[in-house]
Amino acid sequence: AQTVTQSQPEMSVQEAETVTLSCTYDTSENNYYLFWYKQPPSRQMILVIRQEAYKQQNATENRFSVNFQKAAKSFSLKISDSQLGDTAMYFCAFMKHAHDYKLSFGAGTTVTVRA
Amino acid sequence: NAGVTQTPKFRILKIGQSMTLQCTQDMNHNYMYWYRQDPGMGLKLIYYSVGAGITDKGEVPNGYNVSRSTTEDFPLRLELAAPSQTSVYFCASSFIASGLPGELFFGEGSRLTVL
């Protein structure tokens, strides 16, 4: 299984501020996909953003953007203009380009947005 | 749209009992997955299926069995429940074609406690 490491168990941010979550992964593959999922207290897993490894341009989805550094095997998530509804656990996930398309998850980072 | 539906949402089992977690998706997805999430941890893959009649083991398959007789259904069977199987279980599905992975859609989770 691929190894995905999220080194920040918890982070706290003031509403309207910016927070960056780190993620590193270990793989010998050249073609793969990276994801950030959000899990609010409701437990529902929600896709935040995805990145294809063959694309050099960093993905952006509204207030969420990533910094993908392929050589460093790093995939950080930036949440801009944080909102109370962003409070959740965030998981970084890796999927290699293979017939099984299995997701490997990191341990997660709990983000708390303070009013 | 129902999406991915899991039942039951909560269950308490005694050690040694057996049960089946049901998962149904109505999106005609070919890939389906079962994950477990232990407290404060990321999701670990138990079993997955790339299509009806085809299943394979993930990272943590011991103590579980699956079947995929139809595209829609992917039940997870726990035989001889043990306290180590206390967890939240997530079913997910995805449509993958032409080598391009789609988004994984998750159910709301089933919280299982083994006493």
mmCIF file of C-alpha atoms in Angstrom, chain B residues 47 55 74:
data_model
loop_
_atom_site.group_PDB
_atom_site.id
_atom_site.type_symbol
_atom_site.label_atom_id
_atom_site.label_comp_id
_atom_site.label_asym_id
_atom_site.label_seq_id
_atom_site.Cartn_x
_atom_site.Cartn_y
_atom_site.Cartn_z
ATOM 1 C CA TYR B 47 -12.398 -5.166 0.130
ATOM 2 C CA THR B 55 -14.004 -8.893 -5.674
ATOM 3 C CA PHE B 74 -21.938 -4.872 -2.284
#
